[in-house]
Structures are given as structure tokens and as C-alpha cells.
């Protein structure tokens, strides 16, 4: 398939491995299913939700230390140093980015649709909203922060730690076995095979 005249195909590929032009790669959303360009659904949806989970767990400055694939779909269970378990699911329920919090008395789940589910139903009577960071336009928030020099609700460091959890989960899925992660050193523990997957070769002339 010949590239469109207005398409800088080499620039679009960036450091990824060279391949012939294919319009399907750059179609909306389709590129995200290819490992050369994306971290797949775990990184795509996890980038929207894992930071919320870490916020609730008071672990904005770190990430889980153990990861394990828990079913054939590729869902991953990750454990924090404080014992809290994070389950990164590939399947969707309502909305595109649902988050469920489970405790001793039940669970509550909500997504970007605004819908809330709880179990048992009696938990709904305990519903409380205490401050928070309501955001209806992330682009507007970012531009406001550029102007005011204030930090956004999710800072660069917070985003870094949450997406790190997604990348480590992907490596766990790719290897098909449990892995242990050192969030301070940002490397796997006694696992050279997993460490090799932390980065990939860049196509010339791109470098980092």
C-alpha cells in the first residue's frame, strides 16, 4: 500500500522497527493493539485508572512489588509492599475505565460513565464525597497549570509510577510467569530475562 503524500511515514514510525506503510496502523485506536507502538490495553486503560488506585492506597510515589497473571485473558494481580492487592483487568464493565475498591464490608465500583455499583446495596447509604479533584476537561487543566505553574491532579511523577505498574504487568504477561519488581531501583529482582524487556532497540537515528 503506497503511503499518502501528506504522510511522513518514517516520522510516524519513530524509533519503532521499520515496516511498509499500512493505513490500518495509524487508524484511530488500531495502532494500540500492536506491541511495536503501544503497551496494549493494559497500558491504554491502565494509564487512566491505576493512578486512582495508587491514590486511594497512598502509594503515589511507588508501584507494586509482585505481579502474577491470574487467568487466560491476561488479567494481572499485583501486590504492594503494604499488602494491598491491585488487579489490572483487560475486560470492561460499564464505562471505559472502571475502578473497583474492595474492603472487609463489601465493594464499590465506578467508571468514567459516572455510574456507581456497590455490594451490599446498603453501602450506598454511606456514600460520601469529601473534596477531591473533579475534572471535566483534562486539556484545560493542563493549560491552566502551564499558566499558573500549579501541579495538576495527576503529576508527572504520579503518572510515571502508575504507568510503570502497567509496563511491569505487560512484561509479566509476556513472560507468562510471576515477577518481582523493585520500584526504588526500577528493575526486576534477580531476573535478567525480565530486565531485558524493560527497554527495546531504537531505530536509527532515534535515541534516548
XYZ file of N, CA and C in Angstrom:
624
model
N 0.849 -1.185 0.000
C 0.000 0.000 0.000
C 0.894 1.249 0.000
N 0.844 2.075 -1.031
C 1.711 3.260 -1.084
C 1.301 4.293 -0.044
N 2.275 4.931 0.604
C 1.935 5.936 1.619
C 1.299 7.170 1.001
N 0.432 7.804 1.751
C -0.159 9.045 1.281
C 0.921 10.120 1.182
N 0.756 11.013 0.222
C 1.766 12.046 0.006
C 1.937 12.946 1.226
N 0.873 13.125 1.990
C 0.952 14.024 3.148
C 1.433 13.297 4.402
N 1.720 12.016 4.289
C 2.063 11.213 5.460
C 3.570 11.038 5.568
N 4.158 11.501 6.666
C 5.571 11.259 6.944
C 5.662 9.919 7.656
N 5.687 8.853 6.887
C 5.626 7.512 7.458
C 6.835 7.215 8.338
N 8.008 7.642 7.895
C 9.204 7.422 8.691
C 9.093 8.129 10.040
N 8.586 9.355 10.027
C 8.405 10.095 11.270
C 7.331 9.494 12.148
N 6.278 8.958 11.530
C 5.201 8.342 12.306
C 5.714 7.106 13.034
N 6.536 6.296 12.355
C 7.095 5.099 12.989
C 8.043 5.469 14.123
N 8.752 6.580 13.966
C 9.690 6.977 15.005
C 10.740 5.907 15.242
N 11.044 5.586 16.500
C 12.086 4.608 16.797
C 11.654 3.156 16.607
N 10.375 2.928 16.273
C 9.887 1.554 16.103
C 10.517 0.899 14.876
N 10.506 -0.418 14.860
C 11.050 -1.183 13.747
C 10.400 -0.750 12.429
N 11.205 -0.652 11.383
C 10.675 -0.258 10.074
C 9.735 -1.331 9.533
N 8.669 -0.877 8.901
C 7.726 -1.760 8.226
C 7.070 -0.956 7.115
N 6.554 -1.626 6.067
C 5.892 -0.905 4.981
C 4.657 -0.162 5.484
N 4.301 0.901 4.782
C 3.132 1.697 5.150
C 1.868 0.850 5.126
N 1.030 1.047 6.121
C -0.282 0.403 6.177
C -1.218 1.371 6.884
N -2.257 1.801 6.192
C -3.155 2.808 6.757
C -3.842 2.322 8.029
N -3.937 1.006 8.211
C -4.602 0.490 9.407
C -3.803 0.783 10.675
N -2.488 0.894 10.537
C -1.673 1.136 11.719
C -1.981 2.472 12.365
N -2.222 3.490 11.551
C -2.436 4.803 12.149
C -3.909 5.168 12.271
N -4.796 4.232 11.927
C -6.219 4.477 12.135
C -6.483 4.656 13.623
N -7.526 5.384 13.942
C -7.838 5.695 15.338
C -7.943 4.428 16.185
N -7.056 4.295 17.137
C -7.112 3.192 18.085
C -6.482 1.902 17.611
N -6.362 1.690 16.290
C -5.891 0.392 15.806
C -4.427 0.163 16.145
N -3.624 1.234 16.117
C -2.197 1.100 16.405
C -1.952 0.591 17.816
N -2.900 0.826 18.713
C -2.675 0.479 20.120
C -2.672 -1.019 20.373
N -3.071 -1.812 19.374
C -3.055 -3.267 19.549
C -1.748 -3.880 19.053
N -0.802 -3.065 18.623
C 0.478 -3.550 18.115
C 1.590 -3.230 19.105
N 2.316 -4.257 19.504
C 3.349 -4.108 20.518
C 4.474 -3.159 20.150
N 4.721 -2.942 18.848
C 5.783 -2.026 18.448
C 5.437 -0.575 18.740
N 4.140 -0.292 18.875
C 3.705 1.090 19.042
C 3.065 1.376 20.397
N 2.704 0.345 21.139
C 1.881 0.572 22.323
C 2.065 -0.533 23.351
N 1.590 -0.260 24.559
C 1.572 -1.265 25.617
C 0.264 -2.021 25.663
N -0.544 -1.907 24.601
C -1.806 -2.642 24.541
C -2.843 -2.116 25.518
N -3.856 -2.940 25.759
C -4.982 -2.487 26.585
C -4.578 -2.232 28.031
N -3.579 -2.969 28.538
C -3.159 -2.754 29.924
C -2.645 -1.333 30.114
N -1.806 -0.868 29.195
C -1.285 0.496 29.312
C -2.310 1.532 28.868
N -3.096 1.187 27.847
C -4.070 2.158 27.343
C -5.100 2.518 28.405
N -5.709 1.499 29.030
C -6.728 1.761 30.045
C -6.117 1.943 31.430
N -5.003 1.245 31.676
C -4.358 1.385 32.978
C -3.846 2.785 33.238
N -3.472 3.490 32.164
C -2.986 4.859 32.339
C -4.074 5.778 32.877
N -5.336 5.381 32.710
C -6.452 6.188 33.204
C -6.895 5.788 34.615
N -6.526 4.588 35.053
C -7.121 4.064 36.282
C -6.140 3.727 37.399
N -4.940 3.265 37.045
C -4.011 2.811 38.085
C -3.614 3.953 39.012
N -3.500 5.181 38.478
C -3.141 6.290 39.369
C -4.223 6.541 40.410
N -5.491 6.291 40.049
C -6.581 6.439 41.014
C -6.437 5.396 42.125
N -6.092 4.164 41.724
C -5.905 3.093 42.708
C -4.739 3.416 43.639
N -3.656 3.918 43.076
C -2.495 4.243 43.903
C -2.796 5.421 44.826
N -3.586 6.346 44.360
C -4.002 7.483 45.186
C -4.776 6.981 46.402
N -5.717 6.062 46.155
C -6.522 5.518 47.253
C -5.669 4.723 48.235
N -4.571 4.144 47.733
C -3.707 3.300 48.552
C -2.560 4.082 49.193
N -2.530 5.393 48.978
C -1.430 6.228 49.478
C -0.071 5.747 48.984
N -0.034 5.333 47.703
C 1.216 4.838 47.120
C 1.533 5.566 45.817
N 1.268 6.868 45.781
C 1.554 7.657 44.583
C 3.028 7.643 44.202
N 3.909 7.420 45.186
C 5.342 7.532 44.950
C 6.027 6.189 44.734
N 5.254 5.150 44.454
C 5.842 3.829 44.264
C 4.952 3.020 43.325
N 5.139 1.723 43.296
C 4.316 0.827 42.483
C 4.376 -0.567 43.104
N 3.541 -1.501 42.646
C 3.535 -2.844 43.247
C 4.888 -3.542 43.134
N 5.097 -4.527 44.008
C 6.385 -5.230 44.055
C 6.304 -6.655 43.523
N 5.096 -7.219 43.415
C 4.927 -8.575 42.884
C 3.771 -8.595 41.889
N 3.945 -9.339 40.796
C 2.942 -9.410 39.732
C 2.746 -10.863 39.307
N 1.489 -11.210 38.999
C 1.192 -12.581 38.576
C -0.034 -12.582 37.665
N 0.051 -13.301 36.535
C -1.101 -13.472 35.646
C -2.081 -14.417 36.323
N -3.368 -14.062 36.353
C -4.326 -14.849 37.130
C -5.370 -15.580 36.295
N -5.396 -15.366 34.980
C -6.349 -16.097 34.142
C -5.910 -16.048 32.683
N -6.544 -16.854 31.809
C -6.146 -16.893 30.394
C -6.329 -15.568 29.659
N -7.192 -14.679 30.150
C -7.399 -13.387 29.493
C -6.183 -12.479 29.625
N -5.318 -12.771 30.584
C -4.150 -11.932 30.802
C -4.340 -10.886 31.870
N -5.371 -11.055 32.719
C -5.520 -10.152 33.861
C -4.363 -10.392 34.829
N -3.923 -9.338 35.481
C -2.749 -9.421 36.355
C -3.092 -8.972 37.767
N -2.659 -9.753 38.750
C -2.781 -9.363 40.158
C -1.414 -8.885 40.627
N -1.378 -7.678 41.165
C -0.126 -7.104 41.658
C -0.273 -6.781 43.142
N 0.790 -6.995 43.902
C 0.744 -6.746 45.345
C 1.720 -5.638 45.714
N 1.224 -4.693 46.514
C 2.080 -3.617 47.020
C 2.849 -4.097 48.252
N 3.876 -3.359 48.607
C 4.670 -3.701 49.787
C 3.828 -3.669 51.054
N 2.752 -2.868 51.059
C 1.893 -2.798 52.248
C 0.830 -3.892 52.277
N 0.881 -4.814 51.297
C -0.028 -5.951 51.273
C -1.280 -5.768 50.446
N -1.606 -4.552 50.037
C -2.801 -4.299 49.228
C -2.622 -4.907 47.840
N -3.681 -5.526 47.327
C -3.633 -6.162 46.011
C -4.325 -5.293 44.968
N -3.668 -5.136 43.824
C -4.218 -4.416 42.675
C -4.441 -5.417 41.555
N -5.657 -5.493 41.026
C -5.952 -6.375 39.900
C -6.183 -5.514 38.665
N -5.362 -5.720 37.647
C -5.491 -4.987 36.384
C -6.228 -5.893 35.409
N -7.459 -5.527 35.078
C -8.303 -6.352 34.222
C -8.297 -5.825 32.792
N -8.358 -6.754 31.843
C -8.460 -6.361 30.441
C -9.909 -6.171 30.023
N -10.823 -6.887 30.648
C -12.230 -6.771 30.295
C -12.842 -5.502 30.846
N -13.865 -4.980 30.150
C -14.547 -3.764 30.578
C -15.928 -4.100 31.103
N -16.404 -3.299 32.066
C -17.766 -3.448 32.562
C -18.588 -2.264 32.078
N -18.811 -1.279 32.906
C -19.533 -0.104 32.434
C -18.567 1.064 32.341
N -18.800 1.935 31.364
C -17.817 2.964 31.095
C -16.590 2.316 30.476
N -15.577 3.094 30.215
C -14.369 2.538 29.618
C -13.268 2.318 30.641
N -13.368 2.956 31.799
C -12.295 2.888 32.789
C -12.838 2.633 34.189
N -13.400 1.467 34.447
C -13.945 1.223 35.780
C -12.854 0.922 36.807
N -13.100 1.326 38.041
C -12.207 1.030 39.161
C -13.053 0.457 40.282
N -12.631 -0.671 40.839
C -13.358 -1.275 41.961
C -12.472 -1.275 43.202
N -13.055 -0.843 44.315
C -12.374 -0.886 45.603
C -13.075 -1.921 46.468
N -12.324 -2.919 46.918
C -12.872 -3.987 47.746
C -12.321 -3.874 49.161
N -13.225 -4.004 50.143
C -12.821 -3.950 51.540
C -13.481 -5.044 52.343
N -13.354 -4.976 53.634
C -13.899 -6.009 54.509
C -15.421 -6.011 54.521
N -16.043 -4.885 54.197
C -17.501 -4.784 54.275
C -18.181 -4.830 52.909
N -17.421 -5.008 51.839
C -18.016 -5.078 50.506
C -17.153 -4.372 49.482
N -17.784 -3.951 48.380
C -17.026 -3.260 47.339
C -17.859 -2.163 46.688
N -17.138 -1.225 46.058
C -17.767 -0.155 45.284
C -17.005 -0.033 43.971
N -17.744 0.131 42.889
C -17.119 0.246 41.568
C -17.753 1.399 40.804
N -16.909 2.162 40.141
C -17.400 3.261 39.314
C -16.462 3.441 38.134
N -16.936 4.136 37.117
C -16.130 4.380 35.926
C -16.346 5.781 35.420
N -15.820 6.064 34.224
C -15.955 7.417 33.701
C -17.375 7.730 33.247
N -18.250 6.727 33.270
C -19.656 6.983 32.952
C -20.363 7.702 34.099
N -19.758 7.639 35.307
C -20.370 8.253 36.477
C -21.272 7.312 37.249
N -21.548 6.152 36.678
C -22.393 5.173 37.352
C -21.632 4.546 38.516
N -22.356 4.226 39.584
C -21.747 3.619 40.767
C -22.469 2.324 41.103
N -21.706 1.252 41.335
C -22.258 -0.017 41.806
C -21.626 -0.341 43.148
N -22.414 -0.925 44.041
C -21.889 -1.320 45.347
C -22.433 -2.687 45.727
N -21.740 -3.339 46.623
C -22.227 -4.590 47.215
C -21.674 -4.679 48.632
N -22.543 -4.846 49.623
C -24.005 -4.917 49.515
C -24.623 -3.545 49.232
N -25.888 -3.559 48.836
C -26.569 -2.324 48.458
C -26.615 -1.310 49.594
N -26.543 -1.792 50.831
C -26.615 -0.886 51.984
C -25.453 0.101 52.018
N -24.357 -0.217 51.304
C -23.215 0.694 51.286
C -23.555 2.016 50.612
N -24.565 2.003 49.740
C -24.922 3.233 49.040
C -25.376 4.319 50.014
N -25.958 3.905 51.132
C -26.408 4.895 52.117
C -25.233 5.564 52.818
N -24.037 4.957 52.692
C -22.840 5.526 53.313
C -22.069 6.415 52.350
N -22.647 6.667 51.180
C -21.945 7.418 50.142
C -21.600 8.822 50.625
N -20.310 9.159 50.505
C -19.839 10.469 50.925
C -18.846 11.002 49.889
N -18.871 12.287 49.682
C -17.891 12.923 48.812
C -17.141 13.961 49.632
N -15.841 13.806 49.698
C -15.023 14.703 50.507
C -13.968 15.363 49.618
N -14.277 16.538 49.147
C -13.307 17.259 48.322
C -13.051 16.537 47.019
N -11.781 16.242 46.754
C -11.421 15.559 45.526
C -10.971 16.544 44.460
N -10.772 16.015 43.261
C -10.301 16.822 42.138
C -11.214 16.604 40.936
N -12.405 17.177 40.946
C -13.302 16.985 39.802
C -12.707 17.602 38.544
N -12.580 16.790 37.492
C -12.014 17.274 36.240
C -12.941 16.902 35.089
N -13.400 17.904 34.373
C -14.252 17.662 33.218
C -13.509 17.914 31.915
N -12.319 18.503 32.012
C -11.542 18.810 30.820
C -10.061 18.768 31.189
N -9.412 17.630 30.900
C -8.013 17.466 31.280
C -7.099 18.414 30.511
N -7.440 18.681 29.259
C -6.619 19.597 28.463
C -6.650 20.996 29.074
N -7.861 21.421 29.497
C -7.984 22.732 30.124
C -7.186 22.798 31.418
N -7.227 21.716 32.197
C -6.462 21.699 33.448
C -4.976 21.825 33.167
N -4.499 21.098 32.152
C -3.079 21.153 31.801
C -2.671 22.567 31.388
N -3.467 23.193 30.531
C -3.153 24.547 30.076
C -3.172 25.540 31.238
N -4.122 25.355 32.153
C -4.172 26.231 33.328
C -2.919 26.075 34.181
N -2.432 24.831 34.305
C -1.230 24.581 35.100
C 0.005 25.180 34.429
N 0.038 25.155 33.093
C 1.148 25.790 32.378
C 1.185 27.281 32.703
N 0.019 27.889 32.747
C -0.059 29.332 33.008
C 0.225 29.678 34.470
N -0.303 28.872 35.385
C -0.210 29.207 36.811
C 0.971 28.560 37.516
N 1.579 27.558 36.875
C 2.669 26.773 37.461
C 2.197 25.894 38.606
N 0.910 25.685 38.728
C 0.391 24.750 39.720
C 0.539 23.325 39.197
N 0.531 22.364 40.111
C 0.604 20.960 39.723
C -0.791 20.452 39.360
N -0.896 19.602 38.333
C -2.196 19.013 38.005
C -2.581 17.963 39.037
N -3.811 17.487 38.960
C -4.264 16.455 39.900
C -3.364 15.233 39.834
N -2.960 14.854 38.621
C -2.026 13.745 38.439
C -0.732 14.318 37.884
N 0.284 14.403 38.732
C 1.556 14.996 38.319
C 2.346 14.033 37.441
N 3.454 14.528 36.881
C 4.305 13.683 36.048
C 4.852 12.504 36.851
N 5.233 12.732 38.102
C 5.760 11.647 38.935
C 4.682 10.613 39.237
N 3.479 11.077 39.543
C 2.374 10.151 39.806
C 2.094 9.308 38.568
N 2.053 9.960 37.405
C 1.797 9.243 36.156
C 2.910 8.242 35.865
N 4.146 8.629 36.175
C 5.284 7.734 35.941
C 5.146 6.442 36.742
N 4.837 6.567 38.017
C 4.734 5.372 38.863
C 3.541 4.500 38.464
N 2.445 5.106 38.060
C 1.272 4.308 37.699
C 1.471 3.597 36.365
N 2.075 4.267 35.372
C 2.281 3.594 34.088
C 3.394 2.558 34.202
N 4.324 2.758 35.154
C 5.339 1.734 35.402
C 4.678 0.425 35.806
N 3.661 0.503 36.658
C 2.933 -0.704 37.060
C 2.333 -1.403 35.847
N 1.849 -0.634 34.888
C 1.256 -1.214 33.679
C 2.317 -1.893 32.816
N 3.474 -1.251 32.660
C 4.544 -1.846 31.855
C 5.058 -3.137 32.499
N 5.208 -3.125 33.822
C 5.669 -4.338 34.510
C 4.628 -5.446 34.362
N 3.344 -5.091 34.450
C 2.280 -6.079 34.252
C 2.351 -6.671 32.855
N 2.633 -5.849 31.855
C 2.768 -6.341 30.484
C 3.915 -7.331 30.357
N 5.029 -7.032 30.999
C 6.176 -7.941 30.958
C 5.825 -9.253 31.638
N 5.082 -9.177 32.728
C 4.612 -10.378 33.421
C 3.771 -11.238 32.478
N 2.865 -10.609 31.738
C 2.017 -11.336 30.782
C 2.868 -11.940 29.672
N 3.799 -11.161 29.177
C 4.648 -11.632 28.077
C 5.483 -12.842 28.488
N 5.991 -12.834 29.714
C 6.800 -13.956 30.197
C 5.939 -15.139 30.613
N 4.683 -14.861 30.986
C 3.788 -15.933 31.407
C 4.128 -16.517 32.761
N 4.717 -15.712 33.626
C 5.098 -16.186 34.965
C 5.159 -15.004 35.922
N 5.165 -15.272 37.234
C 5.257 -14.185 38.217
C 6.598 -13.459 38.126
N 6.584 -12.182 38.483
C 7.821 -11.402 38.534
C 7.819 -10.554 39.802
N 9.015 -10.203 40.263
C 9.171 -9.323 41.420
C 9.879 -8.054 40.973
N 9.394 -6.919 41.456
C 9.847 -5.614 40.984
C 10.344 -4.757 42.139
N 11.459 -4.080 41.917
C 11.996 -3.132 42.890
C 11.643 -1.724 42.404
N 10.613 -1.081 42.974
C 10.189 0.232 42.480
C 11.189 1.349 42.753
N 12.082 1.164 43.716
C 13.089 2.189 44.008
C 14.195 2.168 42.948
N 14.680 0.971 42.626
C 15.731 0.834 41.612
C 15.152 0.765 40.197
N 13.852 0.532 40.107
C 13.155 0.372 38.827
C 13.799 -0.734 37.994
N 13.918 -1.898 38.632
C 14.430 -3.083 37.960
C 13.832 -4.320 38.610
N 13.861 -5.428 37.870
C 13.341 -6.680 38.404
C 14.351 -7.283 39.370
N 13.855 -8.082 40.290
C 14.708 -8.656 41.326
C 15.229 -10.014 40.876
N 16.548 -10.100 40.695
C 17.210 -11.347 40.298
C 16.525 -11.988 39.090
N 16.266 -11.180 38.062
C 15.529 -11.677 36.893
C 16.053 -10.990 35.631
N 17.160 -11.516 35.107
C 17.787 -10.911 33.927
C 16.876 -10.984 32.710
N 16.104 -12.061 32.590
C 15.208 -12.212 31.441
C 14.170 -11.097 31.414
N 13.577 -10.806 32.563
C 12.588 -9.732 32.636
C 13.240 -8.369 32.449
N 14.435 -8.187 33.004
C 15.122 -6.896 32.878
C 15.401 -6.541 31.420
N 15.650 -7.551 30.596
C 15.925 -7.281 29.185
C 14.716 -6.690 28.473
N 13.530 -6.904 29.022
C 12.307 -6.407 28.395
C 11.935 -5.002 28.862
N 12.737 -4.403 29.725
C 12.440 -3.040 30.191
C 12.650 -2.008 29.095
N 13.434 -2.340 28.096
C 13.699 -1.401 27.008
C 13.806 -2.179 25.706
N 13.845 -1.461 24.610
C 13.980 -2.096 23.305
C 14.911 -1.259 22.431
N 15.419 -1.878 21.368
C 16.332 -1.178 20.469
C 15.598 -0.065 19.728
N 16.249 1.079 19.583
C 15.698 2.206 18.840
C 16.234 2.190 17.406
N 15.365 2.451 16.472
C 15.780 2.545 15.077
C 16.527 3.867 14.862
N 17.644 3.796 14.136
C 18.432 4.995 13.853
C 17.604 5.980 13.030
N 17.677 7.299 13.313
C 18.607 7.996 14.215
C 18.002 8.319 15.578
N 16.892 7.687 15.933
C 16.263 7.997 17.226
C 17.090 7.420 18.369
N 17.168 8.146 19.446
C 17.873 7.659 20.625
C 17.345 8.390 21.850
N 17.550 7.786 22.991
C 17.075 8.354 24.250
C 18.187 8.255 25.281
